[in-house]
CSV table of C-alpha atoms in Angstrom, one decimal:
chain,number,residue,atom,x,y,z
A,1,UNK,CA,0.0,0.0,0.0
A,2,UNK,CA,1.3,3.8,-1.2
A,3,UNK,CA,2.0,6.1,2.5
A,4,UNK,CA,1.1,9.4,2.1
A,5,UNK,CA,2.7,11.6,-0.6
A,6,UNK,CA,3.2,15.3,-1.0
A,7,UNK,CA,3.9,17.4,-3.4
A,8,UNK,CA,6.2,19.2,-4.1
A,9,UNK,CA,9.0,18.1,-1.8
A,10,UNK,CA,10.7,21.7,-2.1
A,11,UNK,CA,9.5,25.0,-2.8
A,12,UNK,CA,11.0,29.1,-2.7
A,13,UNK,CA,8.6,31.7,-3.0
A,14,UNK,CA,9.1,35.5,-2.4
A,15,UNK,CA,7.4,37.6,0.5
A,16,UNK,CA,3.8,38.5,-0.5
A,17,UNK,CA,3.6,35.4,-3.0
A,18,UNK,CA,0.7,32.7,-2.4
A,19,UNK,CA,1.4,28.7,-2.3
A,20,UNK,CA,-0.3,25.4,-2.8
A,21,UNK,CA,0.8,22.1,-1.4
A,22,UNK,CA,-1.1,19.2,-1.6
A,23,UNK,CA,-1.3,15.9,-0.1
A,24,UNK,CA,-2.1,12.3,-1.2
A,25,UNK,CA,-3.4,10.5,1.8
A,26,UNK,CA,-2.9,6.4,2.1
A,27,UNK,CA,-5.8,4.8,0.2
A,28,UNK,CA,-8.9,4.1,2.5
A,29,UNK,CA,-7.8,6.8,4.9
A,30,UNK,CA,-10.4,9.9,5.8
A,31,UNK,CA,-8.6,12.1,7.7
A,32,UNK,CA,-5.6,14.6,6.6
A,33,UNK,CA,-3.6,16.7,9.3
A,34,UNK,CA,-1.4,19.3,8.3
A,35,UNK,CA,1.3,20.3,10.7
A,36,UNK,CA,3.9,23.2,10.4
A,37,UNK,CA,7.6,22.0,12.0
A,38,UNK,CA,10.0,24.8,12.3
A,39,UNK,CA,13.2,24.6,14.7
A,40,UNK,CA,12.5,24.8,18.3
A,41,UNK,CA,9.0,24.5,17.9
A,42,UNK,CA,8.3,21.1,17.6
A,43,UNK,CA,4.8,20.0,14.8
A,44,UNK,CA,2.3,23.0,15.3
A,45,UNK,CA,-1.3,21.8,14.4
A,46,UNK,CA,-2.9,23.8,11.4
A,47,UNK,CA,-6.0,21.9,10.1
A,48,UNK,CA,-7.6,18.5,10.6
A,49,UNK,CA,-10.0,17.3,7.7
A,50,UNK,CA,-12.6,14.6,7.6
A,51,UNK,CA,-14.7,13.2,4.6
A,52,UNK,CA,-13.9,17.1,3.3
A,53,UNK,CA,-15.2,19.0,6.3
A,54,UNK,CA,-12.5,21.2,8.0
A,55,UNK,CA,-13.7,19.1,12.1
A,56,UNK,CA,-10.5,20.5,14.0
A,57,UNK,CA,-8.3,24.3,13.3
A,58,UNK,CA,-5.1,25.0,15.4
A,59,UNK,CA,-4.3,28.5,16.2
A,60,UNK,CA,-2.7,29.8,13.0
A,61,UNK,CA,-4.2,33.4,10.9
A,62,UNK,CA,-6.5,33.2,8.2
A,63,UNK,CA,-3.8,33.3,5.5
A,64,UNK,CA,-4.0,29.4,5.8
A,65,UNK,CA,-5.9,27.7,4.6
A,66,UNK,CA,-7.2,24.3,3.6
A,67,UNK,CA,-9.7,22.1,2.0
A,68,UNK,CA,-9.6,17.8,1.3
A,69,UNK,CA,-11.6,16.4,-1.7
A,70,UNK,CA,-14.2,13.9,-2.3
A,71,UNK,CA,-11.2,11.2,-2.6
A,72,UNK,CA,-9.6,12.4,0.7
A,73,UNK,CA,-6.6,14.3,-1.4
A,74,UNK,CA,-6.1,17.3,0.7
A,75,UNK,CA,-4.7,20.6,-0.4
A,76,UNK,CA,-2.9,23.5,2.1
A,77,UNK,CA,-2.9,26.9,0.3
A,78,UNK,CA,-0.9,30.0,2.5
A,79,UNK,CA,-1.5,33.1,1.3
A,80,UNK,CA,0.4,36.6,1.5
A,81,UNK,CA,3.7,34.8,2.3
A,82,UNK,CA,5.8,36.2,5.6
A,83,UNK,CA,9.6,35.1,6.4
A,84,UNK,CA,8.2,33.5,9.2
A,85,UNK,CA,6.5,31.0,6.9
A,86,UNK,CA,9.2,28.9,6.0
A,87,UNK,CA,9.0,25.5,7.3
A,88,UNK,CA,8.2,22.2,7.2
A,89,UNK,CA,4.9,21.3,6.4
A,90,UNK,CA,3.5,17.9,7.4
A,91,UNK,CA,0.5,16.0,6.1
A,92,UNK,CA,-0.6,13.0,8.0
A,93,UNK,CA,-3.6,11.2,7.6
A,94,UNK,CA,-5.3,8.3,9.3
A,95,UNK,CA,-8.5,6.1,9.2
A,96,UNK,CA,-10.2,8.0,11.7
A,97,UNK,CA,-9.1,11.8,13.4
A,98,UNK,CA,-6.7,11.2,15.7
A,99,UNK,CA,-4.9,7.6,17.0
A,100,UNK,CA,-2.1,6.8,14.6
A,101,UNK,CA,-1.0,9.2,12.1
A,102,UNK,CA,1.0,8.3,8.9
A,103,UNK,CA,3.0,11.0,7.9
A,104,UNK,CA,4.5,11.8,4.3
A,105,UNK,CA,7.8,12.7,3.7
A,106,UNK,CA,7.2,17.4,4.0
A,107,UNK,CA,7.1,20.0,1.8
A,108,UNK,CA,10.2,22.4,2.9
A,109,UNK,CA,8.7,26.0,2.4
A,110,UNK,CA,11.5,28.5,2.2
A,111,UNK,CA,10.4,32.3,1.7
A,112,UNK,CA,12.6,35.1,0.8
B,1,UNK,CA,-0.4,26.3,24.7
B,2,UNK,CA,2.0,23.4,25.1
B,3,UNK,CA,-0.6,20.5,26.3
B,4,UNK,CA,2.5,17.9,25.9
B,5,UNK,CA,5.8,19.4,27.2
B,6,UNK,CA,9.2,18.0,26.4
B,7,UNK,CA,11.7,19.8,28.7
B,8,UNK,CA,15.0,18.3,27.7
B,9,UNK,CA,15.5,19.3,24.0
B,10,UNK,CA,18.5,16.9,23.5
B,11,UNK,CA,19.8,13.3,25.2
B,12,UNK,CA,22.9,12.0,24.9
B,13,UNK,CA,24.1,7.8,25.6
B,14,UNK,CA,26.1,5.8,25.2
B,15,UNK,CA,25.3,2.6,22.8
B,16,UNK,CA,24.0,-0.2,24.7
B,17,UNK,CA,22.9,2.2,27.7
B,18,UNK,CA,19.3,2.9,28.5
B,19,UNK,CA,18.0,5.8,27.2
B,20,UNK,CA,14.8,7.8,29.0
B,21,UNK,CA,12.8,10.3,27.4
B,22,UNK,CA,10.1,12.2,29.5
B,23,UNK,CA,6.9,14.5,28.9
B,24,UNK,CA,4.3,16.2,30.9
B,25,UNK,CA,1.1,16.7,30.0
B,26,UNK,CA,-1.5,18.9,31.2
B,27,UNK,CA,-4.8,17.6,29.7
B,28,UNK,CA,-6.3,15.1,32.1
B,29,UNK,CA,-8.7,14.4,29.0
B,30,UNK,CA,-6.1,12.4,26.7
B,31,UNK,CA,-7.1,9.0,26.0
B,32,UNK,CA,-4.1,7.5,24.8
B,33,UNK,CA,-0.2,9.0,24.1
B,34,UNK,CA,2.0,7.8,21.4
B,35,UNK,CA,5.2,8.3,20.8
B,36,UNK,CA,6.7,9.5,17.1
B,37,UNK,CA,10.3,9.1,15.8
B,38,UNK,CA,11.5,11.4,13.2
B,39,UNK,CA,14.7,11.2,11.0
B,40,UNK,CA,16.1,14.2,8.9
B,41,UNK,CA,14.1,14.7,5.5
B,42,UNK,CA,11.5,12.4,6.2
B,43,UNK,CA,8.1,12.7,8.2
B,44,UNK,CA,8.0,11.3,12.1
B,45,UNK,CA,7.0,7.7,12.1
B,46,UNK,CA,4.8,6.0,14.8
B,47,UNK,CA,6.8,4.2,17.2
B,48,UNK,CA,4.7,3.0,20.1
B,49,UNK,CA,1.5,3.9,21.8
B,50,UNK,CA,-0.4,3.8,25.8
B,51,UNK,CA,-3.8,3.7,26.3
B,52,UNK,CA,-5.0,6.1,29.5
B,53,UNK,CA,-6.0,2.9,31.1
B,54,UNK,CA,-2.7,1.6,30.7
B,55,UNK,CA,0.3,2.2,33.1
B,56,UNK,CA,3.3,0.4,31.1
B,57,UNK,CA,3.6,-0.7,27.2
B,58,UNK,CA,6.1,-2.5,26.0
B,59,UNK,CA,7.3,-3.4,22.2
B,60,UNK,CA,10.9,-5.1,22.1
B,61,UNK,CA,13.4,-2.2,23.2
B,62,UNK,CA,11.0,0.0,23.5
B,63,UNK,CA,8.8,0.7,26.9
B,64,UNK,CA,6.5,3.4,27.6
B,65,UNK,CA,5.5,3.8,31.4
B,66,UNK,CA,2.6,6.2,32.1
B,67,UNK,CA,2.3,8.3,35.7
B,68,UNK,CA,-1.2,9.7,35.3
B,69,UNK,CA,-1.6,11.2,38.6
B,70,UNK,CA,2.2,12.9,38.2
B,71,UNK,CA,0.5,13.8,34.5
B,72,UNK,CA,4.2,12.2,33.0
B,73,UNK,CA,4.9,9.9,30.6
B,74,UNK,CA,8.2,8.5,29.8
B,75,UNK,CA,9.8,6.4,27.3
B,76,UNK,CA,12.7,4.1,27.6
B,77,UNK,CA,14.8,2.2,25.2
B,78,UNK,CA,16.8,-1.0,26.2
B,79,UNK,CA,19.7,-1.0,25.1
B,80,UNK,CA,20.0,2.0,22.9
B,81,UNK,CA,21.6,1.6,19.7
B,82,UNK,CA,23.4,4.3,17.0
B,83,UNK,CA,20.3,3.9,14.8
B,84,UNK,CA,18.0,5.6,17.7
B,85,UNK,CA,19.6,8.7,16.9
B,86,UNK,CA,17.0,10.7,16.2
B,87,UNK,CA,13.9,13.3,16.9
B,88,UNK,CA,11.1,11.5,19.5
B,89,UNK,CA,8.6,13.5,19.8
B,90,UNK,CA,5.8,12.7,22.4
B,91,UNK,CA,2.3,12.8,21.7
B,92,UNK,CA,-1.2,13.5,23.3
B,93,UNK,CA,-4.6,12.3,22.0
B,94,UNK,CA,-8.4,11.5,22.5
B,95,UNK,CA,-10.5,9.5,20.5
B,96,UNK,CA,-12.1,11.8,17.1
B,97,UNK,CA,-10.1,14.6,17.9
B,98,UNK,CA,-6.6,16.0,17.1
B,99,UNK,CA,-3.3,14.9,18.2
B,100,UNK,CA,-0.8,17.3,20.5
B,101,UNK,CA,2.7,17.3,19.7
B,102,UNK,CA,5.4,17.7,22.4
B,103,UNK,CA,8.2,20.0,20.9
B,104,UNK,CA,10.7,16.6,20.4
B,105,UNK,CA,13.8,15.7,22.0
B,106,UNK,CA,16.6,15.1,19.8
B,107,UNK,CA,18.4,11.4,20.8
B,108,UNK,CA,22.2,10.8,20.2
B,109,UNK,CA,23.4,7.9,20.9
B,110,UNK,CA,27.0,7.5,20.3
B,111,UNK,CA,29.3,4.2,20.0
């Protein structure tokens, strides 16, 4: 069975830009986690989608942004790009929300 | 607000030593903890898990002991080995909600 893919594995966009990273959850699996990892700050929880409703939201501004389709592929879009932004980003998905998590391999985010 | 705290950023042992990771929590609502492992380049990877219920897991090397009234969890490996070397990050959860990362602790463990 395919884990969870991501694309694209690397990406540099300028200050004030807009990005789009998806995700390709393990077939059969319903919910997709995103998580931001930056140094020091260990995985910080952005979005949690179920059978394409948005069911839990960390605390991050409304410049992210998320949605998952009707075959559980789930898309992170950030928009009006800060320094700060660059990152890690995580997608993890699982049969259920919550328990174990499968996490793909990251999109590093770098913004200049 | 950290709900899972991991105080010691890094650990350092010796191969074939034990090697002991904690974390606190602070939400008596959790219903199970699990503990990730995460190399360099590639996403953290599930490693083992405790139910609530549960006081002690144990999967080969690997054993989680769970202190619910100290709100601690710790996880210890027997006997460590160079391949350990890597990011552990602890992990808080109840059942249909979201999972709480600790911020990891980075394991060394040197010949």
């Amino acid at each position: 069975k395919a884990g969870v893919t991501q694309t694209p594995r690397y990406l540099i966009k300028t200050r004030g830009q807009q990005v789009t990273l998806s995700c390709s959850p393990i077939s059969g699996h319903r919910s997709v986690s995103w998580y931001q990892q930056t140094p020091g700050q260990g995985l910080q929880f952005l979005f949690e989608y179920f059978s394409e409703t948005q069911r839990n939201k960390g605390n991050f501004p409304g410049r992210f942004s998320g949605r998952q389709f009707s075959n559980s592929r789930s898309e992170m879009n950030v928009s009006t790009l800060e320094l700060g932004d660059s990152a890690l980003y995580l997608c993890a998905s699982s049969l259920e929300a919550g328990w174990e998590q499968f996490f793909g391999p990251g999109t590093r985010l770098t913004v200049l | 607000d950290q709900q899972v705290k991991q105080n010691s950023p890094s650990l350092s042992v010796q191969e074939g030593r034990i090697s002991i990771l904690n974390c606190d929590y602070t939400n008596s609502m959790f219903d199970y903890f699990l503990w990730y492992k995460k190399y360099p380049a590639e996403g953290p990877t599930f490693l083992i898990s405790i139910s609530s219920i549960k006081d002690k897991n144990e999967d080969g090397r690997f054993t989680v002991f769970l202190n619910k009234s100290a709100k601690h969890l710790s996880l210890h490996i027997v006997p460590s080995q160079p391949g350990d070397s890597a990011v552990y990050f602890c992990v808080g959860g109840s059942t249909l909600g979201r999972l709480y990362f600790g911020r990891g602790t980075q394991l060394t463990v040197w010949p």
